[in-house]
C-alpha positions as semicolon CSV with decimal commas, in nm:
position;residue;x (nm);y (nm);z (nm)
1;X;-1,715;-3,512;-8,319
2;X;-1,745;-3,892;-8,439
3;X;-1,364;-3,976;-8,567
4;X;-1,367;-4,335;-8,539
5;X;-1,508;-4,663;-8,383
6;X;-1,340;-4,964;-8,176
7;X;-1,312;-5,272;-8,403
8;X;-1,222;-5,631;-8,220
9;X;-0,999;-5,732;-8,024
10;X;-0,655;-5,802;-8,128
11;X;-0,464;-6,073;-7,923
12;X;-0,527;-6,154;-7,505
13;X;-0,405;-5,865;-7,356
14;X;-0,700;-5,613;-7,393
15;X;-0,581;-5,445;-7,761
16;X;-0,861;-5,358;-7,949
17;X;-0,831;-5,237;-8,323
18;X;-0,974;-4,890;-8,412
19;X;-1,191;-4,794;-8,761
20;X;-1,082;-4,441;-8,815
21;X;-1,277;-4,222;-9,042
22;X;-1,023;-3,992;-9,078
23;X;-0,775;-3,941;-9,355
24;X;-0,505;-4,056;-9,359
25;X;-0,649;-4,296;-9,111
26;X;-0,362;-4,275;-8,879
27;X;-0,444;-3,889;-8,791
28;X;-0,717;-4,015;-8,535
29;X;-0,354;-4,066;-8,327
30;X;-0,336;-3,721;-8,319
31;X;-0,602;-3,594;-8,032
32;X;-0,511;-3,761;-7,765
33;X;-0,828;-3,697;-7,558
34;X;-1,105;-3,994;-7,647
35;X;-1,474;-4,001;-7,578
36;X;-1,650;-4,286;-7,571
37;X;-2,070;-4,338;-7,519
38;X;-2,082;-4,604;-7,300
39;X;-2,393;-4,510;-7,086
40;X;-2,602;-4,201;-7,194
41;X;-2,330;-3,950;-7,193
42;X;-1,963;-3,926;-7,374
43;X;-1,727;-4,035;-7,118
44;X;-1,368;-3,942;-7,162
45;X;-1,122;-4,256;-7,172
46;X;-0,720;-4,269;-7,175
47;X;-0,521;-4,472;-7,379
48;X;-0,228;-4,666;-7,235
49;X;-0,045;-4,780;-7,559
50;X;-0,125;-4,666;-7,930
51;X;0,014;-4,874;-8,204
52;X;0,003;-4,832;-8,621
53;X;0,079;-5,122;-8,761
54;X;0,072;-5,184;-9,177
55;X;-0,320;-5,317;-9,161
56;X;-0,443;-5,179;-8,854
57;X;-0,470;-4,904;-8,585
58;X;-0,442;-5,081;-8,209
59;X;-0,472;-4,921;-7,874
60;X;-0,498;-4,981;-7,560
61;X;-0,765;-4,835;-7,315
62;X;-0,690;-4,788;-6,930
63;X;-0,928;-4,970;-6,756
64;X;-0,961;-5,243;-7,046
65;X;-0,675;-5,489;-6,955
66;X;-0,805;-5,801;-7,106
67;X;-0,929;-5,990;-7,407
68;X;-1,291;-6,000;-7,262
69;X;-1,305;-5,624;-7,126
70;X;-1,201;-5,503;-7,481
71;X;-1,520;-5,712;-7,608
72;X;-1,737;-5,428;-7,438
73;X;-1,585;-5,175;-7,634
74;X;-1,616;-5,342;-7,977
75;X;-1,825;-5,106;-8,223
76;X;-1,852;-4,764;-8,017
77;X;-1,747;-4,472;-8,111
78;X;-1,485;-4,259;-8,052
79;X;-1,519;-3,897;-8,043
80;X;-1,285;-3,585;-7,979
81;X;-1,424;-3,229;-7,904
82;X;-1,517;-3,055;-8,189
83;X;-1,280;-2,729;-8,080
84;X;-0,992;-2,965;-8,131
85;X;-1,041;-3,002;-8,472
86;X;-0,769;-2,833;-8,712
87;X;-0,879;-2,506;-8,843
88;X;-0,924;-2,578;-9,269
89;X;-0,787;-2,320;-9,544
90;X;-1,074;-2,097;-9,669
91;X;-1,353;-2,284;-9,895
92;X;-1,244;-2,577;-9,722
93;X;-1,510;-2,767;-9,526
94;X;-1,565;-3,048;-9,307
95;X;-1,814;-3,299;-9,361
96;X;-2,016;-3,267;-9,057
97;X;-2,067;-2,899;-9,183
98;X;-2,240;-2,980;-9,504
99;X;-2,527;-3,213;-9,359
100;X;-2,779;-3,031;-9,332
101;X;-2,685;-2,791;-9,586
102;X;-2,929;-2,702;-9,853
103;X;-2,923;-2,752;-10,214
104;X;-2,974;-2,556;-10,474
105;X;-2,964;-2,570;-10,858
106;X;-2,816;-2,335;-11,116
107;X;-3,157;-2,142;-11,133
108;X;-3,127;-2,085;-10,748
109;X;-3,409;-2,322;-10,691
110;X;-3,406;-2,544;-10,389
111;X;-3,382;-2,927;-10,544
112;X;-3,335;-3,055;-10,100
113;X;-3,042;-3,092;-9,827
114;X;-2,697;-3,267;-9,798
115;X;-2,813;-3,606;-9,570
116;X;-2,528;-3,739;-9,661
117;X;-2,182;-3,808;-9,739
118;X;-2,003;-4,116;-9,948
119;X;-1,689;-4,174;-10,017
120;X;-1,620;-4,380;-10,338
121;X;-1,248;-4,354;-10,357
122;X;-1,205;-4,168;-10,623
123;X;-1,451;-3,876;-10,508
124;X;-1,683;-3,782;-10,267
125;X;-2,072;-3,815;-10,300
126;X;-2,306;-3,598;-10,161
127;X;-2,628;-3,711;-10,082
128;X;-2,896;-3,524;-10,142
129;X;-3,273;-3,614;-10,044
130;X;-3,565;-3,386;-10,118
């Protein structure tokens, strides 16, 4: 499950920032088991140091110790199992579980599928494409 991606690199000593998708942003903290698809399989990866600061998420990845091995992580994404998801309240649904989904009007009539999600701010958009 896609919770996030790797952003630049903050400073010389191999922090990089991290794009949650999450909300609030800062739960992506939480799961402390990262995957990341560096070759053609999700690899897991350990974090040495995690830091919230008031404009960004930064961590620091084992392995990743400088300014110029943090480049190599910049825009991939970071995934957790799906299992280690929190279980939602009934009616409740993630978003990865309405893609897909079809659609159907108040006559019962298919009008297509979810392909999509947005989120505007004020409320979510679902796309759907016929």
């Amino acid at each position: 499950m896609i919770l996030g991606c790797f952003g630049r690199v903050h400073g010389i000593k191999g922090f990089i920032t991290v794009h949650s998708y999450t909300h609030p942003k800062e739960t992506i903290l939480d799961y402390h088991q990262w995957y990341i698809n560096l070759t053609d399989c999700w690899e897991p990866i350990a974090t040495s140091c995690r830091q919230l600061t008031s404009k960004n998420i930064l961590v620091k990845i084992d392995g990743y110790e400088n300014r110029e091995a943090g480049m190599l992580l910049t825009n991939r994404k970071i995934a957790v199992e799906r299992h280690k998801l929190p279980t939602l309240p009934d009616n409740e649904f993630y978003w990865h579980e309405l893609i897909g989904l079809e659609v159907l009007n108040q006559h019962q009539t298919k009008i297509g599928w979810v392909s999509d999600i947005l989120a505007t701010g004020s409320n979510d958009v679902l796309v759907v494409t016929n």
